[in-house]
Short mmCIF file of C-alpha atoms in Angstrom, two decimals:
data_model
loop_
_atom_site.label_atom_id
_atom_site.label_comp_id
_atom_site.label_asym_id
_atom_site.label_seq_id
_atom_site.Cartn_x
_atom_site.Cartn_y
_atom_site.Cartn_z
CA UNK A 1081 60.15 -19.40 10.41
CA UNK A 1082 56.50 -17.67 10.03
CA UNK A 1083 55.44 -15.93 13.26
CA UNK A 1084 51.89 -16.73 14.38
CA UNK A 1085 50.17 -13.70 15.34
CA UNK A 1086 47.88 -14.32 18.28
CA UNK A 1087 44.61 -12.38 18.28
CA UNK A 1088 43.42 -12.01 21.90
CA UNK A 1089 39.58 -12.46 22.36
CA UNK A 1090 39.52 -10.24 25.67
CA UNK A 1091 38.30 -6.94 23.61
CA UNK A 1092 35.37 -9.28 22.31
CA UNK A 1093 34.29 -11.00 25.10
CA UNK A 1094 34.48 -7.10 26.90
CA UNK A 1095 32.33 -5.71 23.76
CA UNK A 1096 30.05 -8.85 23.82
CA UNK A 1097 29.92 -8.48 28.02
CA UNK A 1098 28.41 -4.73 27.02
CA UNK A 1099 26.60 -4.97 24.56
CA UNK A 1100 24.12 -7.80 27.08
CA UNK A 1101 24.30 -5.24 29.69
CA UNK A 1102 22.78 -2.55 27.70
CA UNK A 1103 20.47 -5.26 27.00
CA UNK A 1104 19.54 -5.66 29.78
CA UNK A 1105 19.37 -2.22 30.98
CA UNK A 1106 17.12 -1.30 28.32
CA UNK A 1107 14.53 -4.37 28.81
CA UNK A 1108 14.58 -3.19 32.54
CA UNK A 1109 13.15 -0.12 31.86
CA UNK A 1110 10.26 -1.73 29.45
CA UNK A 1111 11.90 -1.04 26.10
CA UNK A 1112 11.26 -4.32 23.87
CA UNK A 1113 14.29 -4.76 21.59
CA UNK A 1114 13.66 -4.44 17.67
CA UNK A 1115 14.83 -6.22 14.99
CA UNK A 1116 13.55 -6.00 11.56
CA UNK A 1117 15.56 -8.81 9.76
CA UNK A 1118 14.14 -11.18 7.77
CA UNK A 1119 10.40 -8.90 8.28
CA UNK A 1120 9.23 -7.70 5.18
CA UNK A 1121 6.28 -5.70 4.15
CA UNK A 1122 4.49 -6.80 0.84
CA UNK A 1123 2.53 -4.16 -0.78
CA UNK A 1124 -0.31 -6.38 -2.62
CA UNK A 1125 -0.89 -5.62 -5.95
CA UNK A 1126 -4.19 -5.31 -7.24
CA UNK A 1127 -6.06 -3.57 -10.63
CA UNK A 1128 -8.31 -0.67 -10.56
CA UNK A 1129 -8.26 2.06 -8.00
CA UNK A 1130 -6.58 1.90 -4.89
CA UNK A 1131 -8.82 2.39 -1.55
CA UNK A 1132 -8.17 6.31 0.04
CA UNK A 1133 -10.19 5.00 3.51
CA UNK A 1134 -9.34 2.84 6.00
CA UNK A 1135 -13.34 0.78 5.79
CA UNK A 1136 -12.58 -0.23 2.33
CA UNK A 1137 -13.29 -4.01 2.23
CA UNK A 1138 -10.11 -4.36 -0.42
CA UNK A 1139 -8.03 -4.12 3.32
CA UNK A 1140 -9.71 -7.04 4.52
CA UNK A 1141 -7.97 -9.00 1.93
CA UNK A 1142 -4.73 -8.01 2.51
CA UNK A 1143 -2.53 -9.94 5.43
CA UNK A 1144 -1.49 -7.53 8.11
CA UNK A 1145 2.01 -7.62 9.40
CA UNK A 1146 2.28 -6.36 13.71
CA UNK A 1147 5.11 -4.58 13.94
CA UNK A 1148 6.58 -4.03 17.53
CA UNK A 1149 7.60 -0.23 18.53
CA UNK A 1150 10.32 0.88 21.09
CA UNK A 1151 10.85 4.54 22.73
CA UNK A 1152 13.07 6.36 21.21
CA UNK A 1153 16.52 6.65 23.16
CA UNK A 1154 19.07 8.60 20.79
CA UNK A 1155 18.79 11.48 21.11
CA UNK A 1156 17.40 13.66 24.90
CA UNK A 1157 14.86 14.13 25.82
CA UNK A 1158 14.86 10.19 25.43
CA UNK A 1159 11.15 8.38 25.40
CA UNK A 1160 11.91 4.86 26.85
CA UNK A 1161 8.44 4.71 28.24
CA UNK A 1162 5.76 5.23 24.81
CA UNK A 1163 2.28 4.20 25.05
CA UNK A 1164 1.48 2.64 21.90
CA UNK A 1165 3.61 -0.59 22.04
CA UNK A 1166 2.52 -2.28 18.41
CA UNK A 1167 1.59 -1.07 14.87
CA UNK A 1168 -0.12 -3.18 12.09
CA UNK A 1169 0.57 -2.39 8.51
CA UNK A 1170 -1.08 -3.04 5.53
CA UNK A 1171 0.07 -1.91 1.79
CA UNK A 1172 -1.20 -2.29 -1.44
CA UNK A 1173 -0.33 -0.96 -4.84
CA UNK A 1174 -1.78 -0.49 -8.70
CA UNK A 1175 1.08 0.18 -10.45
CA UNK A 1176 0.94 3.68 -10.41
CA UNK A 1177 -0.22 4.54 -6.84
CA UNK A 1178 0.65 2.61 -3.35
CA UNK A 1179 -0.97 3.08 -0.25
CA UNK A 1180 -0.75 1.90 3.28
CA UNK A 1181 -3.24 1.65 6.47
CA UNK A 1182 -1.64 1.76 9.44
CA UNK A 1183 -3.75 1.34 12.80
CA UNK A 1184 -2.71 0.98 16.89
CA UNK A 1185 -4.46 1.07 19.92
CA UNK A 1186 -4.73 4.21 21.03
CA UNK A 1187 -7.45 4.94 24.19
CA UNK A 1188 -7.87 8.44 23.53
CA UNK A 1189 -8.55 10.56 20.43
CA UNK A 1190 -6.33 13.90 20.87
CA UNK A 1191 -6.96 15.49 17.46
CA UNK A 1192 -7.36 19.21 18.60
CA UNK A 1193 -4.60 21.40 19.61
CA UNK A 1194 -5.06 23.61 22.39
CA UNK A 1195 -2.51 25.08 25.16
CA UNK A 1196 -0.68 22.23 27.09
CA UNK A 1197 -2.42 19.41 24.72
CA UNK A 1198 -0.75 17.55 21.93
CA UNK A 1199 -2.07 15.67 19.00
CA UNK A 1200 -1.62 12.10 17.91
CA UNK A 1201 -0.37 11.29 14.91
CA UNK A 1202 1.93 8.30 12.40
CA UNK A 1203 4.85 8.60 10.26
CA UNK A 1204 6.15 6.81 7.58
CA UNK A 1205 9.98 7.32 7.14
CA UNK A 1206 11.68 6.29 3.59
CA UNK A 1207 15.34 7.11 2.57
CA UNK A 1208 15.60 9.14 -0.33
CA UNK A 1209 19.12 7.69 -1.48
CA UNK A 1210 19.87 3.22 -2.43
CA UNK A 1211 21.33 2.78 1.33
CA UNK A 1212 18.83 3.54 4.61
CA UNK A 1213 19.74 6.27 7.20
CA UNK A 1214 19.08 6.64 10.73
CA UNK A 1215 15.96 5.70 10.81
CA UNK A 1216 14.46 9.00 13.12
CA UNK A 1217 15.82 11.75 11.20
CA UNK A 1218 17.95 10.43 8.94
CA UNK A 1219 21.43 12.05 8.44
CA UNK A 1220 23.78 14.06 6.90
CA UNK A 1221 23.94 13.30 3.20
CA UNK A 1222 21.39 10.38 3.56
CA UNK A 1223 18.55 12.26 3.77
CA UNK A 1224 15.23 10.88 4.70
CA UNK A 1225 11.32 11.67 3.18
CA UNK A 1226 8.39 11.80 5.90
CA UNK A 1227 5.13 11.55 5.68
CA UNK A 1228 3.66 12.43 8.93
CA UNK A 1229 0.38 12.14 9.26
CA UNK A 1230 -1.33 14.83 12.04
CA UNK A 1231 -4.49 14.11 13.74
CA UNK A 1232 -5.59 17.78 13.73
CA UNK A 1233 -4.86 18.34 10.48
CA UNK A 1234 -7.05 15.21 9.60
CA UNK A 1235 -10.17 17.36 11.83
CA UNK A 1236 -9.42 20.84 9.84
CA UNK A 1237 -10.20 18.93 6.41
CA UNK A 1238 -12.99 16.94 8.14
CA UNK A 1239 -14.66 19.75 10.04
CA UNK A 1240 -14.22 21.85 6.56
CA UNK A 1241 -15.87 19.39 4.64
CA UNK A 1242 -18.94 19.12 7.47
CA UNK A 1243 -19.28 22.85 7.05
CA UNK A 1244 -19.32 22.82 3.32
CA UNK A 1245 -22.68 20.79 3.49
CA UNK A 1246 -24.31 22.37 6.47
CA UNK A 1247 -27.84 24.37 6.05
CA UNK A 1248 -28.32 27.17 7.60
CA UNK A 1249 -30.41 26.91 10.72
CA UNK A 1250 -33.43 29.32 10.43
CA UNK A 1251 -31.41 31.22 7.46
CA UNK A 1252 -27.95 31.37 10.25
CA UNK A 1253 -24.77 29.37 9.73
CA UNK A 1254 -22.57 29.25 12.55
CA UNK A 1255 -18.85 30.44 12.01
CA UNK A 1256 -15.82 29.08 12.79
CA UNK A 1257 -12.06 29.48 11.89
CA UNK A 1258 -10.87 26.16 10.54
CA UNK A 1259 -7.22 26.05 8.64
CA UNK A 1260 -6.94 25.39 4.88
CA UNK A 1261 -5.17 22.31 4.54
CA UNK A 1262 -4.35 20.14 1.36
CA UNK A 1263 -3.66 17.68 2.88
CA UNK A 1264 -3.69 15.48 6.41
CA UNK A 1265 -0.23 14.30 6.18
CA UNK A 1266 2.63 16.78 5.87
CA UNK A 1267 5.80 15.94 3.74
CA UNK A 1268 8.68 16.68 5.10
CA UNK A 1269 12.56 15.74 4.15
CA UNK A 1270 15.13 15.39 7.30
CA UNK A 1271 19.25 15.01 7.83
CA UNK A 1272 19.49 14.58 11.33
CA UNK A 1273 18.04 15.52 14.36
CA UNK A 1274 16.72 19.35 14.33
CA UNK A 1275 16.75 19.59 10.62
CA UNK A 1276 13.31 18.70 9.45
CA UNK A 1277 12.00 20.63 6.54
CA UNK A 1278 8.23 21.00 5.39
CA UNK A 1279 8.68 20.50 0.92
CA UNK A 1280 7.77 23.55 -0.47
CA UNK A 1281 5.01 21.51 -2.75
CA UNK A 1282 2.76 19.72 -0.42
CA UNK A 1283 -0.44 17.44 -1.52
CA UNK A 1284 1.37 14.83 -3.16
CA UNK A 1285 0.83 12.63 -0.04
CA UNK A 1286 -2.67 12.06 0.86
CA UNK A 1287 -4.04 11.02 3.92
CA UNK A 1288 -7.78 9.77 5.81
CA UNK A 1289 -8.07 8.27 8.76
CA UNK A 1290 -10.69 7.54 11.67
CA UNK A 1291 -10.73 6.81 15.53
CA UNK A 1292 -13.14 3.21 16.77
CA UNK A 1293 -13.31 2.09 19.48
CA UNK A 1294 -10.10 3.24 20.88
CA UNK A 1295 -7.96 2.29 17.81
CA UNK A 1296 -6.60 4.44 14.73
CA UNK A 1297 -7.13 3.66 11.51
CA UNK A 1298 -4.84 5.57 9.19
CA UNK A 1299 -4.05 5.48 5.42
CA UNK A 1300 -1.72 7.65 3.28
CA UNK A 1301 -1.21 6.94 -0.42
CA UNK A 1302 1.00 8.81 -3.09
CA UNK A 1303 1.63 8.13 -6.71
CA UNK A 1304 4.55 5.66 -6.98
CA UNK A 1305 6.23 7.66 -9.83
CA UNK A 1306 8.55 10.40 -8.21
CA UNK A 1307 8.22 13.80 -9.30
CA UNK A 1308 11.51 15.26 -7.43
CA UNK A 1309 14.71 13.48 -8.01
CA UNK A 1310 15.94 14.71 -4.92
CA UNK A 1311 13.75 15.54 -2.70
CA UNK A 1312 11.21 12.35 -3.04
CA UNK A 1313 11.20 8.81 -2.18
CA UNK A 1314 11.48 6.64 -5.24
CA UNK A 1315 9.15 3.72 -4.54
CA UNK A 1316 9.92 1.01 -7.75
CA UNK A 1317 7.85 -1.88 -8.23
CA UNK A 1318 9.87 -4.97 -7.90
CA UNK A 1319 13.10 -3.28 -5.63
CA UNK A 1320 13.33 -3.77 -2.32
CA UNK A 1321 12.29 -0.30 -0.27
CA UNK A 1322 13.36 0.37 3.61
CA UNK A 1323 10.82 1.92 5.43
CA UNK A 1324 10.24 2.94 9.02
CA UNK A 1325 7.41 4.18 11.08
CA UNK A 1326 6.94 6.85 14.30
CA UNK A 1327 3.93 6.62 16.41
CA UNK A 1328 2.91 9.28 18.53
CA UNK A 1329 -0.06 9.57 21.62
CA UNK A 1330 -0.79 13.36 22.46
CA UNK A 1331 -2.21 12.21 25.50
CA UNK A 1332 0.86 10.80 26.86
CA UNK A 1333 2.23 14.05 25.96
CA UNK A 1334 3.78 12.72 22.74
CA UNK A 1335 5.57 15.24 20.52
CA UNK A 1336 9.00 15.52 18.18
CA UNK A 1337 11.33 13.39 19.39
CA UNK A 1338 9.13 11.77 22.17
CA UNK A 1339 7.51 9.26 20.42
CA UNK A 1340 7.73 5.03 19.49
CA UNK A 1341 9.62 3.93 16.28
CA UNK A 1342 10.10 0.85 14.14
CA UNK A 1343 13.43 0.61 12.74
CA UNK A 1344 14.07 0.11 8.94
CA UNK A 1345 11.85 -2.97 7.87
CA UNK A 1346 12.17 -4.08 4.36
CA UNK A 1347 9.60 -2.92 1.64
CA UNK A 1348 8.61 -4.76 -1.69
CA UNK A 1349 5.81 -4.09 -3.95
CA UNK A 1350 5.63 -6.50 -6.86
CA UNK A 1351 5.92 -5.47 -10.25
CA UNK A 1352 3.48 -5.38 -12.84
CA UNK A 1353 2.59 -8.59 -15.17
CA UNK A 1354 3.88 -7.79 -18.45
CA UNK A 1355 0.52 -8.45 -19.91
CA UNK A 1356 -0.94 -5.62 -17.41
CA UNK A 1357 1.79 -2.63 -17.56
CA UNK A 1358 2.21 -3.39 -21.90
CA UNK A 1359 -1.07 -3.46 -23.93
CA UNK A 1360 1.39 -3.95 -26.58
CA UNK A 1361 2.43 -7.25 -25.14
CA UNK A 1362 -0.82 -8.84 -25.10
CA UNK A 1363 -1.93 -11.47 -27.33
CA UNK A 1364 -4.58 -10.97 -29.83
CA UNK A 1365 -7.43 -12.86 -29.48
CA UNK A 1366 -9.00 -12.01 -32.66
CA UNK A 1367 -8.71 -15.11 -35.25
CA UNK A 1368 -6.82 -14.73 -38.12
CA UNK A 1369 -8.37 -14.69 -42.11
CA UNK A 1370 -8.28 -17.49 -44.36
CA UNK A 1371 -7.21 -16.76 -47.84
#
């Protein structure tokens, strides 16, 4: 005679029981609860060259996605409270570059860094290996690739350029000490929480961006083709990509941890036509000779 093995549903009903109270704890204090299934961000795919601002009318024609953003609770000190509560995304890719505009309402434009101030300032998170990590900092052995875009970084190249072009007023130029920077966005790879680490080759990441009307407008764009095989983000035309996002407000005293994320969302930029990415492939139009 078989004996029937009877599995008691007490330890589920206790974990189910917990997990609503958490719930509920956390939508108590203001913290909207994300979940990223079934959202996916299409990169559009489009010939010729891709746009490097955020006015270029080729955004216009590309469908935003709204993305909701929660406080980040992991890790102390915990940020249940962020400011910036949604963040629109827009991508689009050429086949050899893909770039993305990112923009949320922001009242305030903190893009100088000066004693007791912070900046603001967007991240894009991407997993370096097939499976996603933790989504802040990734993790040990699943590392993570950042691109964090820096308001104050985007004013050094912006202020450098204004100089650049200035005349002289009555044969004087005024001075002023403004960083070096190659880019606005700093790469960066991380394994966990307090391990982030600038690449030693930055630039490959580009970055503009601009403040309206109390709303930032930010794009970063990098050549889809990886250049590291370990320390880059392979972005493939045609495979699905996780990605994740950080926002943070320097006015609400935003900085490292302290800041709203997005959870993995799914990427997927859509490969090339083979007529497009193989001149070899096309047909000839040219009619053939009698004889």
């Amino acid at each position: 005679m078989r004996k029937t093995t009877k599995i008691s549903s007490r330890p589920l009903l206790l974990l189910f029981l917990s997990i609503l109270v958490v719930a509920g704890v956390l939508v108590g204090f203001g913290v909207p609860l994300v979940s990223s299934e079934g959202m996916i961000i299409r990169a559009r795919l489009i010939e010729g060259e891709l746009p490097t601002g955020p006015e270029d009318a080729a955004w216009a024609k590309v469908s935003p996605m709204t993305l909701p953003l929660s406080g980040q609770i992991i890790t102390r000190p915990v940020w249940p409270e962020p400011s910036a509560r949604a963040l629109t995304v827009r991508s689009l890719h050429n086949g050899t570059e893909i770039a993305f505009l990112l923009e949320w309402q922001d009242n305030t434009k903190n893009d100088r860094l000066t004693p007791g101030t912070f900046r603001d300032g967007v991240a894009i998170g991407l997993p370096l290996g097939d499976a996603p990590s933790f989504f802040c900092m990734g993790q040990l052995d699943h590392y993570i690739n950042i691109w964090h875009w820096k308001a104050d970084w985007q004013s050094d190249i912006d202020r450098r350029a204004a100089k650049t072009s200035e005349k002289p007023r009555d044969g004087v130029r005024t001075f002023e000490v403004i960083p070096r920077r190659v880019s606005s966005v700093e790469d960066l790879i991380g394994g966990g929480f307090s391990t982030l680490t600038t690449k030693e080759k930055q630039g490959r990441v580009q970055g503009q961006a601009a403040w309206k009307d109390g709303v930032w407008h930010v794009v970063m764009h990098r050549p889809l083709v990886s250049e590291e095989l370990e320390n880059e983000a392979k972005l493939i035309p045609g495979r699905m990509q996780t990605v994740s996002f950080a926002v943070w407000n320097g006015e609400n005293k935003e900085r490292n941890g302290q800041k709203a994320v997005a959870p993995w969302f799914q990427l997927r930029a859509p490969t090339m036509p083979a007529s497009r990415s193989d001149p070899s492939s096309r047909k000839s139009t040219k009619p053939r000779s009698e004889t």
